[in-house]
Each structure stands twice: as structure tokens, then as C-alpha cells.
Rosetta silent file (secondary structure, phi, psi, omega in degrees, C-alpha in Angstrom):
SEQUENCE: XXXXXXXXXXXXXXXXXXXXXXXXXXXXXXXXXXXXXXXXXXXXXXXXXXXXXXXXXXXXXXXXXXXXXXXXXXXXXXXXXXXXXXXXXXXXXXXXXXXXXXXXXXXXXXXXXXXXXXXXXXXXXXXXXXXXXXXXXXXXXXXXXXXXXXXXXXXXXXXXXXXXXXXXXXXXXXXXXXXXXXXXXXXXXXXXXXXXXXXXXXXXXXXXXXXXXXXXXXXXXXXXXXXXXXXXXXXXXXXX
SCORE:     score description
SCORE:     0.000 S_00000001
   1 L     0.000  134.814  177.239  -58.468  -60.336  -21.505 S_00000001
   2 L   -81.561  -22.709  179.954  -61.236  -59.950  -18.954 S_00000001
   3 L  -153.833  170.940 -179.683  -61.714  -63.721  -18.696 S_00000001
   4 L   -84.057  117.073 -178.157  -60.360  -67.050  -19.879 S_00000001
   5 L   -93.420   -0.974 -177.045  -61.863  -67.898  -23.290 S_00000001
   6 L   -65.833  142.769  168.718  -60.247  -71.324  -23.619 S_00000001
   7 L   -71.440  159.119 -175.622  -62.491  -74.363  -23.944 S_00000001
   8 H   -58.998  -39.088 -176.684  -62.027  -76.913  -21.165 S_00000001
   9 H   -60.315  -34.060 -179.501  -60.227  -79.421  -23.411 S_00000001
  10 H   -69.067  -41.895  175.061  -57.517  -76.833  -24.129 S_00000001
  11 H   -59.819  -45.099 -176.704  -56.965  -76.198  -20.428 S_00000001
  12 H   -63.568  -41.134  178.330  -56.756  -79.949  -19.761 S_00000001
  13 H   -64.358  -42.841  179.226  -54.169  -80.479  -22.520 S_00000001
  14 H   -63.064  -41.672  177.905  -52.092  -77.553  -21.239 S_00000001
  15 H   -59.726  -45.047 -179.797  -52.202  -78.919  -17.673 S_00000001
  16 H   -63.682  -38.885  179.438  -50.990  -82.325  -18.855 S_00000001
  17 H   -65.182  -47.400  178.095  -48.185  -80.697  -20.847 S_00000001
  18 H   -58.375  -46.228 -177.866  -47.030  -78.571  -17.875 S_00000001
  19 H   -64.729  -41.075  179.100  -47.120  -81.555  -15.531 S_00000001
  20 H   -66.327  -40.960  178.750  -45.223  -83.795  -17.946 S_00000001
  21 H   -62.048  -44.738 -179.607  -42.576  -81.105  -18.546 S_00000001
  22 H   -63.018  -43.325  179.754  -42.127  -80.613  -14.800 S_00000001
  23 H   -62.144  -39.809 -175.106  -41.813  -84.358  -14.152 S_00000001
  24 H   -78.346  -44.617 -170.358  -39.216  -84.793  -16.883 S_00000001
  25 H  -101.209  -25.545 -171.273  -37.067  -81.685  -16.520 S_00000001
  26 H  -110.012  -43.689 -176.882  -37.606  -80.346  -12.990 S_00000001
  27 H   -54.379  -38.987 -178.415  -38.527  -83.135  -10.567 S_00000001
  28 H   -61.587  -18.260 -178.515  -35.117  -84.884  -10.915 S_00000001
  29 H   -84.965  -10.661  171.979  -33.391  -81.796   -9.467 S_00000001
  30 L   -84.852  138.085  168.717  -35.260  -82.161   -6.145 S_00000001
  31 L   -66.802  -34.900  175.595  -33.774  -84.574   -3.640 S_00000001
  32 E  -152.227  135.384  175.297  -37.378  -85.152   -2.614 S_00000001
  33 E  -138.525  118.293 -177.020  -40.663  -83.793   -3.918 S_00000001
  34 L   -68.246  171.805 -178.705  -43.932  -84.915   -2.353 S_00000001
  35 L   -69.852  163.056  173.675  -47.063  -85.852   -4.313 S_00000001
  36 L    64.548   29.132  173.945  -49.584  -83.461   -5.842 S_00000001
  37 L   -71.598  149.537  175.158  -47.120  -80.682   -6.608 S_00000001
  38 E  -130.959  107.709 -177.123  -48.321  -78.029   -9.070 S_00000001
  39 E  -111.527  102.523 -174.935  -45.531  -76.162  -10.837 S_00000001
  40 E   -84.803  128.545 -172.710  -47.030  -73.555  -13.150 S_00000001
  41 L    51.067   60.930 -172.659  -44.863  -72.651  -16.154 S_00000001
  42 H   -63.270  -18.704  177.712  -42.092  -74.873  -14.771 S_00000001
  43 H   -67.800   -9.563  174.970  -39.664  -73.785  -17.497 S_00000001
  44 H  -105.951   14.583  174.743  -39.327  -70.527  -15.539 S_00000001
  45 E  -106.225  126.637 -176.831  -38.403  -72.333  -12.292 S_00000001
  46 E  -116.919  123.700  173.964  -34.656  -72.708  -11.713 S_00000001
  47 E  -113.129  134.429  177.077  -33.107  -75.161   -9.243 S_00000001
  48 E  -139.569  132.653  175.728  -29.380  -75.192   -8.604 S_00000001
  49 L    99.225  169.490 -178.464  -27.370  -77.257   -6.169 S_00000001
  50 L   -86.590  174.485  166.732  -27.944  -80.350   -4.009 S_00000001
  51 L    62.960   42.713  173.836  -30.186  -81.018   -1.010 S_00000001
  52 E  -108.516  119.356 -178.308  -33.376  -79.291   -2.154 S_00000001
  53 E  -136.023  151.011 -178.856  -36.478  -81.044   -0.860 S_00000001
  54 E  -144.960  153.273 -177.255  -40.180  -80.220   -0.637 S_00000001
  55 L   -89.947 -154.470 -175.279  -43.273  -81.865    0.808 S_00000001
  56 L   -73.834  147.279  174.450  -46.791  -82.546   -0.412 S_00000001
  57 L    52.879   41.677  170.036  -48.795  -80.134   -2.597 S_00000001
  58 L   -65.097  132.267  179.386  -45.975  -77.685   -3.300 S_00000001
  59 E  -125.105  112.362  177.387  -47.403  -74.934   -5.530 S_00000001
  60 E  -118.922  131.190  174.630  -44.981  -72.709   -7.458 S_00000001
  61 E  -116.168  122.013  178.243  -46.087  -70.111   -9.997 S_00000001
  62 L  -124.384  155.976  176.424  -43.376  -68.635  -12.214 S_00000001
  63 E  -133.916  167.272 -177.145  -43.503  -66.270  -15.184 S_00000001
  64 L   -60.055  -39.142 -177.881  -41.096  -65.259  -17.924 S_00000001
  65 L   -93.234    0.866 -179.582  -40.326  -61.909  -16.297 S_00000001
  66 E  -147.297   77.029 -179.489  -40.347  -63.255  -12.716 S_00000001
  67 L   -71.308  154.842  172.777  -38.578  -66.596  -12.436 S_00000001
  68 E  -102.125  131.405 -176.746  -38.533  -68.571   -9.201 S_00000001
  69 E  -126.003  124.606  171.808  -35.044  -69.600   -8.073 S_00000001
  70 E  -114.120  113.425 -172.110  -34.112  -72.182   -5.438 S_00000001
  71 E  -127.028  129.365  170.579  -30.327  -72.156   -5.038 S_00000001
  72 E  -118.838  118.086  175.002  -27.986  -74.106   -2.779 S_00000001
  73 L   -96.976  112.925 -170.458  -24.340  -73.125   -2.938 S_00000001
  74 L  -134.029   73.548  176.967  -22.508  -76.098   -1.509 S_00000001
  75 L   -66.687  171.114 -175.507  -18.730  -76.103   -2.107 S_00000001
  76 L   -51.350  131.125  178.127  -16.593  -78.976   -0.807 S_00000001
  77 L    80.752    4.518 -177.875  -17.075  -79.529    2.911 S_00000001
  78 L  -132.452  100.271 -172.012  -20.115  -77.237    3.114 S_00000001
  79 L   -94.141   83.399  176.612  -23.441  -79.078    2.850 S_00000001
  80 L   -73.263  160.415  179.893  -26.089  -76.415    2.244 S_00000001
  81 E  -157.977  155.385  170.658  -29.760  -77.335    2.015 S_00000001
  82 E  -126.608  125.579  178.996  -33.290  -76.045    1.425 S_00000001
  83 E  -123.541  122.797 -175.845  -36.174  -77.892    3.105 S_00000001
  84 E  -118.982  131.781 -177.857  -39.775  -76.938    2.274 S_00000001
  85 L   -78.029 -164.644 -178.851  -42.787  -78.332    4.139 S_00000001
  86 L   -80.086  151.241  169.733  -46.244  -79.376    2.938 S_00000001
  87 L    58.353   38.415  178.607  -48.777  -77.115    1.215 S_00000001
  88 L   -92.403  139.424  177.321  -46.366  -74.242    0.550 S_00000001
  89 E  -114.815  129.869 -178.681  -47.202  -71.604   -2.082 S_00000001
  90 E  -125.207  120.273 -176.136  -44.441  -69.673   -3.873 S_00000001
  91 L   -88.636  167.531 -177.844  -45.328  -66.730   -6.127 S_00000001
  92 L   -55.903  144.034  175.154  -43.392  -65.417   -9.166 S_00000001
  93 L    85.277   -3.570 -179.636  -40.007  -63.805   -8.565 S_00000001
  94 L   -69.046  140.005  175.304  -39.312  -65.535   -5.235 S_00000001
  95 E  -126.062  127.794  175.259  -35.662  -66.393   -4.511 S_00000001
  96 E  -121.729  114.147 -166.782  -34.580  -68.869   -1.815 S_00000001
  97 E  -126.560  116.611 -174.106  -30.787  -68.890   -1.526 S_00000001
  98 E  -125.298  136.541  166.432  -28.887  -71.151    0.880 S_00000001
  99 L  -116.145  -14.446  174.188  -25.253  -71.742    1.693 S_00000001
 100 L  -122.590  -80.795 -175.932  -26.013  -73.412    5.051 S_00000001
 101 E  -155.898  128.979  169.895  -29.675  -74.173    5.803 S_00000001
 102 E  -124.901  119.726 -178.452  -33.093  -72.715    5.039 S_00000001
 103 E  -117.235  122.790 -175.848  -36.004  -74.578    6.614 S_00000001
 104 E  -116.658  126.610 -176.546  -39.549  -73.626    5.650 S_00000001
 105 L   -75.875 -171.623 -178.492  -42.504  -74.997    7.599 S_00000001
 106 L   -75.165  148.550  169.256  -45.895  -76.194    6.410 S_00000001
 107 L    63.075   24.772  177.724  -48.474  -73.968    4.693 S_00000001
 108 L   -77.130  151.072 -179.860  -46.166  -70.980    4.222 S_00000001
 109 E  -121.616  127.917  177.045  -47.062  -68.307    1.651 S_00000001
 110 E  -116.712  114.510  176.898  -44.499  -66.353   -0.356 S_00000001
 111 L   -75.162  172.903 -173.482  -45.766  -63.307   -2.227 S_00000001
 112 L   -59.111  140.768  170.870  -44.106  -62.104   -5.425 S_00000001
 113 L    64.778   23.722  174.839  -40.426  -61.114   -5.451 S_00000001
 114 L   -81.083  153.814 -178.536  -39.672  -62.138   -1.874 S_00000001
 115 E  -131.639  132.527  175.086  -36.115  -63.188   -0.974 S_00000001
 116 E  -126.561  123.466 -179.889  -34.894  -65.566    1.731 S_00000001
 117 E  -141.609  145.035  178.836  -31.150  -66.021    2.183 S_00000001
 118 L  -104.071   15.570 -176.127  -28.948  -67.455    4.914 S_00000001
 119 E  -151.549  154.784  170.477  -25.790  -65.625    3.830 S_00000001
 120 L   -84.408  -14.069  174.943  -24.441  -62.229    2.802 S_00000001
 121 L    74.816  -16.125  172.906  -22.519  -64.126    0.093 S_00000001
 122 L  -145.614  143.424  173.942  -19.431  -61.915    0.472 S_00000001
 123 L   -79.700  159.234  178.494  -17.412  -60.842    3.515 S_00000001
 124 L   -63.253  -33.273 -176.791  -16.848  -57.188    4.281 S_00000001
 125 L  -110.248  -30.071  177.831  -13.103  -57.668    3.873 S_00000001
 126 L  -112.849  101.418 -174.064  -12.838  -60.935    1.913 S_00000001
 127 L  -103.531   15.718  177.279  -15.109  -60.668   -1.095 S_00000001
 128 L  -124.884    5.868  179.905  -13.741  -63.639   -3.026 S_00000001
 129 L   -61.492  120.737 -178.478  -14.161  -66.437   -0.439 S_00000001
 130 L   -73.967   -9.065  179.237  -15.829  -69.350   -2.302 S_00000001
 131 L  -125.297   74.525 -175.279  -17.427  -70.599    0.953 S_00000001
 132 L   -64.924  153.777  177.792  -19.148  -67.542    2.456 S_00000001
 133 L   -63.496  142.146  174.737  -20.353  -67.565    6.030 S_00000001
 134 E  -140.134  153.004  175.464  -23.954  -68.545    6.538 S_00000001
 135 L  -131.630  131.776 -171.298  -26.346  -68.802    9.464 S_00000001
 136 L   -55.538  145.234  174.385  -29.465  -70.999    9.296 S_00000001
 137 E  -115.815  136.244  178.468  -32.873  -69.483    8.563 S_00000001
 138 E  -134.949  128.834  173.137  -36.047  -71.103    9.835 S_00000001
 139 E  -110.841  130.073  177.729  -39.683  -70.267    9.078 S_00000001
 140 L   -72.895 -164.853 -179.139  -42.383  -71.906   11.203 S_00000001
 141 L   -79.590  145.330  172.653  -45.762  -73.114    9.958 S_00000001
 142 L    59.813   35.049  175.002  -48.233  -70.836    8.150 S_00000001
 143 L   -83.386  137.831 -179.493  -45.813  -67.916    7.811 S_00000001
 144 E  -114.332  116.577  179.140  -46.863  -65.291    5.265 S_00000001
 145 E  -102.191  120.238 -174.430  -44.072  -63.374    3.517 S_00000001
 146 L   -76.574  172.066 -175.712  -45.313  -60.215    1.814 S_00000001
 147 L   -56.340  124.213  174.489  -44.505  -58.796   -1.598 S_00000001
 148 L    71.309   12.497 -178.884  -40.825  -57.954   -2.048 S_00000001
 149 L   -73.360  155.959  179.951  -39.867  -58.771    1.557 S_00000001
 150 E  -125.058  126.298  177.427  -36.307  -59.765    2.459 S_00000001
 151 E  -113.628  119.415 -174.219  -35.411  -62.360    5.128 S_00000001
 152 L   -95.728 -179.708 -172.637  -31.725  -62.331    6.099 S_00000001
 153 L   -63.398  146.797  174.669  -29.281  -64.794    7.611 S_00000001
 154 L    75.276    6.493 -174.557  -29.791  -66.275   11.059 S_00000001
 155 L   -88.506  138.558  169.649  -33.470  -65.291   11.275 S_00000001
 156 E  -117.264  129.986  179.299  -36.165  -67.466   12.842 S_00000001
 157 E  -116.462  125.276 -174.743  -39.810  -66.586   12.163 S_00000001
 158 L   -75.290  167.864 -178.404  -42.429  -68.121   14.429 S_00000001
 159 L   -55.234  140.010  171.874  -45.641  -69.905   13.455 S_00000001
 160 L    67.366    9.293  178.831  -48.431  -67.829   11.860 S_00000001
 161 L   -72.928  158.917  179.181  -46.312  -64.665   11.675 S_00000001
 162 E  -126.247  130.629  176.119  -46.770  -62.147    8.856 S_00000001
 163 E  -109.115  119.138 -174.778  -43.972  -60.181    7.195 S_00000001
 164 L   -68.012  163.172  179.865  -45.246  -57.037    5.481 S_00000001
 165 L   -57.629  135.928  176.347  -44.484  -55.980    1.921 S_00000001
 166 L    66.376    9.494  178.609  -40.927  -54.678    1.359 S_00000001
 167 L   -67.281  149.880  175.450  -39.966  -55.449    4.962 S_00000001
 168 E  -117.475  108.260 -173.153  -36.298  -56.185    5.705 S_00000001
 169 E  -102.574  115.608  179.184  -36.077  -58.826    8.431 S_00000001
 170 L  -121.081   -3.678  178.554  -32.705  -59.191   10.144 S_00000001
 171 L  -130.409  161.006 -177.884  -33.874  -60.292   13.618 S_00000001
 172 L   -58.009  147.218  177.615  -36.124  -63.075   14.901 S_00000001
 173 E  -118.226  123.045 -178.777  -39.897  -62.642   14.600 S_00000001
 174 L   -71.288  161.885  177.009  -42.074  -64.236   17.315 S_00000001
 175 L   -57.410  144.344  175.881  -45.086  -66.407   16.542 S_00000001
 176 L    67.160   10.156  178.870  -48.322  -64.548   15.661 S_00000001
 177 E   -89.897  149.208  170.703  -46.455  -61.250   15.136 S_00000001
 178 E  -111.857  122.337 -178.441  -46.986  -58.929   12.171 S_00000001
 179 E  -118.855  152.621  179.714  -43.830  -57.050   11.216 S_00000001
 180 E  -154.295  160.233  173.771  -43.221  -54.269    8.710 S_00000001
 181 L    99.735  175.846  179.335  -40.591  -51.732    7.731 S_00000001
 182 E  -136.014  104.811   -1.409  -36.840  -51.619    7.147 S_00000001
 183 L   -72.180  156.441 -175.202  -35.601  -52.816    9.513 S_00000001
 184 L   -68.380  139.108  176.215  -38.735  -54.776   10.337 S_00000001
 185 E  -133.266  154.913  179.417  -40.532  -54.049   13.625 S_00000001
 186 E   -69.689  126.165  178.269  -43.619  -55.543   15.233 S_00000001
 187 E  -114.247  -12.298 -178.802  -46.704  -53.517   14.288 S_00000001
 188 E  -165.203  154.530  172.977  -49.407  -55.935   15.437 S_00000001
 189 E  -123.743  129.359  178.469  -49.925  -59.227   17.246 S_00000001
 190 L   -76.295  157.220 -179.650  -52.478  -61.764   16.072 S_00000001
 191 L   -80.818  111.853  179.899  -54.809  -63.460   18.550 S_00000001
 192 L   -61.949  -21.063 -178.890  -53.416  -66.966   19.233 S_00000001
 193 L   -86.575   -9.379 -178.366  -56.867  -68.082   20.310 S_00000001
 194 L   -75.250  148.925  176.970  -58.576  -67.131   17.054 S_00000001
 195 L   -63.849  136.614 -177.198  -59.456  -69.844   14.522 S_00000001
 196 L  -126.964  117.213  174.623  -56.775  -70.057   11.834 S_00000001
 197 L   -93.842  135.823 -178.446  -57.388  -71.668    8.411 S_00000001
 198 L  -133.793  166.768  177.209  -54.257  -72.706    6.538 S_00000001
 199 H   -66.941  -15.688 -179.743  -53.274  -74.408    3.302 S_00000001
 200 H   -63.264  -24.978  178.256  -52.251  -77.414    5.383 S_00000001
 201 H   -63.694  -20.516 -179.245  -55.929  -78.396    5.477 S_00000001
 202 H   -75.331  -21.318 -170.658  -55.607  -79.180    1.767 S_00000001
 203 H   -68.806  -34.728 -173.934  -53.032  -81.939    2.308 S_00000001
 204 H   -63.992  -21.669 -177.255  -55.386  -84.514    3.812 S_00000001
 205 H  -127.219   70.481 -176.669  -57.398  -84.888    0.601 S_00000001
 206 H   -58.904  -48.518 -179.450  -54.874  -84.864   -2.220 S_00000001
 207 H   -68.546  -32.777  176.740  -57.228  -86.467   -4.725 S_00000001
 208 H   -63.616  -36.479  177.569  -60.057  -84.284   -3.455 S_00000001
 209 H   -62.262  -46.225 -179.320  -57.993  -81.173   -4.231 S_00000001
 210 H   -60.433  -43.693  178.849  -57.456  -82.325   -7.804 S_00000001
 211 H   -64.844  -41.132  179.702  -61.164  -82.977   -8.244 S_00000001
 212 H   -59.985  -47.539 -179.209  -62.048  -79.628   -6.685 S_00000001
 213 H   -65.589  -40.597  179.823  -59.715  -77.719   -9.031 S_00000001
 214 H   -63.545  -43.735  178.376  -60.868  -79.686  -12.067 S_00000001
 215 H   -62.744  -38.734  179.438  -64.540  -79.022  -11.251 S_00000001
 216 H   -62.820  -42.776  178.472  -63.776  -75.313  -10.768 S_00000001
 217 H   -67.126  -38.509  178.072  -62.175  -75.092  -14.208 S_00000001
 218 H   -59.878  -43.144  179.276  -65.054  -77.003  -15.796 S_00000001
 219 H   -66.891  -45.113 -176.461  -67.523  -74.502  -14.366 S_00000001
 220 H   -63.717  -36.793 -174.319  -65.394  -71.459  -15.259 S_00000001
 221 H   -98.847    3.093 -179.661  -64.809  -72.576  -18.835 S_00000001
 222 L   -62.147  139.264 -178.700  -68.256  -74.018  -19.515 S_00000001
 223 L    90.035  -15.676  176.635  -69.795  -72.566  -22.655 S_00000001
 224 L   -74.666  150.116  179.221  -66.425  -71.700  -24.190 S_00000001
 225 L  -132.640  161.975  178.584  -65.667  -73.056  -27.643 S_00000001
 226 H   -63.176  -42.494  178.922  -62.588  -73.460  -29.795 S_00000001
 227 H   -65.665  -38.906  178.197  -63.972  -71.038  -32.385 S_00000001
 228 H   -64.356  -39.198  177.084  -64.834  -68.532  -29.677 S_00000001
 229 H   -63.473  -44.896  179.020  -61.301  -68.726  -28.295 S_00000001
 230 H   -61.077  -43.120  178.847  -59.814  -68.184  -31.781 S_00000001
 231 H   -60.650  -41.304 -179.019  -62.110  -65.222  -32.364 S_00000001
 232 H   -66.180  -30.442  179.073  -61.078  -63.662  -29.015 S_00000001
 233 H   -79.244  -39.461 -173.935  -57.388  -64.025  -29.947 S_00000001
 234 H   -92.468  -32.731 -177.105  -57.612  -62.785  -33.530 S_00000001
 235 L  -134.509   67.599 -176.936  -60.516  -60.325  -33.352 S_00000001
 236 L   -64.181  145.004  178.559  -60.880  -59.157  -29.731 S_00000001
 237 L  -116.594  160.643  172.809  -63.930  -57.158  -28.791 S_00000001
 238 L   -60.462  129.524 -177.263  -64.637  -54.764  -25.991 S_00000001
 239 L   104.161  -14.999  177.392  -65.626  -56.937  -23.056 S_00000001
 240 L   -68.522    0.000    0.000  -63.374  -59.840  -23.947 S_00000001
């Protein structure tokens, strides 16, 4: 399909269904989840373990072939946790895996199939230890993790840093740095004095965000009809 043929009422019903499903089946698995979260296709989002919390306007998009997984492995005496700030966006296929602590700042962006883990999950010599060693991972505010990137144990990434696609990060990344490669190396430094717009600006007007998105869908889907949508599904034409 070149565009969305659904009438607005169909979009609105689907949104209500997704939100209700997420509230009933997914929200209880968070220790804390701030208001105005948007979990798209929440049946493809998997949470496992205790101590998973997220702030305001968390946005997760999952798909059937690219589930999003937030996992805390916390055996007796080992209190792992995942903490996610406000206005964070997580794309399909992202995995966040903690046995100790993963802390994600505000307004971070995770592109598809990125992985963040604070553990190797097995020792080089003891590969059956049920409580593997872990070292905390921390991402500052407005960090952008590129497609398929890997963030390993013990790493701290500074505010506004960018991790390039497929990068393998095993050492700390300073604020405003752009890193790429395997292992990741600094390839550019952003100007700290330049104006920086972030998703955190969306948090101050939670109800305004909802109205903005609703108005955008009304405009995009204006003129669509139920019969037109059925025709596009059953008898597609070139240009649909």
C-alpha cells in the first residue's frame, strides 16, 4: 500500500483496542509506567522479570517479526533492574537485557534491532552459573542508538551521543560524540553550543501531544471511506 486507506473511525477503534490491550496485559508487568505511553502492537512486546520502570510518554513499536524484549534476570540475592526515562522511543527488534542495572535517560532513541546488555550471560570458564556477572550500563539524555547497534556491559554513554548502525560499543562514549564501527570509535563530535531539539520537549504537553496526533490522523485519513478501504483490500489498483 502506498498510503493508509482506513477511514478515521477505523483508526480510532484500533487505537482504543491497542491501548486497552496494553493496559490490561502489559502495564501490570511494569513496576512503574508513566502517563501517555504508546505501545504499538503491544502483543509483540515481551517483559520478563522484576524492577522494570519507565517514565512519561514511552513509545514502543513492535512487530510480529521484530518483537521488543525487556528482560531482567534476577535470581535470589541479585536485584537486577531496567530504568527508562521520559519520552523514550524504542523501535522494533530492540532488546534490553539486565542482570544488574541498565539506566536509560530521557528522550533516548533506539533504532530497530539494537541490543543493550549489562552482562555476557556466561563466564568463559563457568558457563552454567545461574547468576552471571554484570556491570551497570548507563545512557545519558537524548542518546541515539543506531540500527543493529550493540551496547555491552559496564558502558556509560554521555548526553546527546550517537551510536552508529551496527556499532559494537564496549567502552565509554563521551557526551556529544558520534561513534561507529566494531569496536566503536569516535568519528565525529557534535557542537555542544548548537541548539538541540529532543523528544523531551513533548513531555510538557501530554494532552497537547494526544490532540496533535489525533489531528494529524484526521487530516491524513480525511476523505477515506469504509467502502474505499474494502475495495483497496479486496481489489487493489495501481497507485493504492
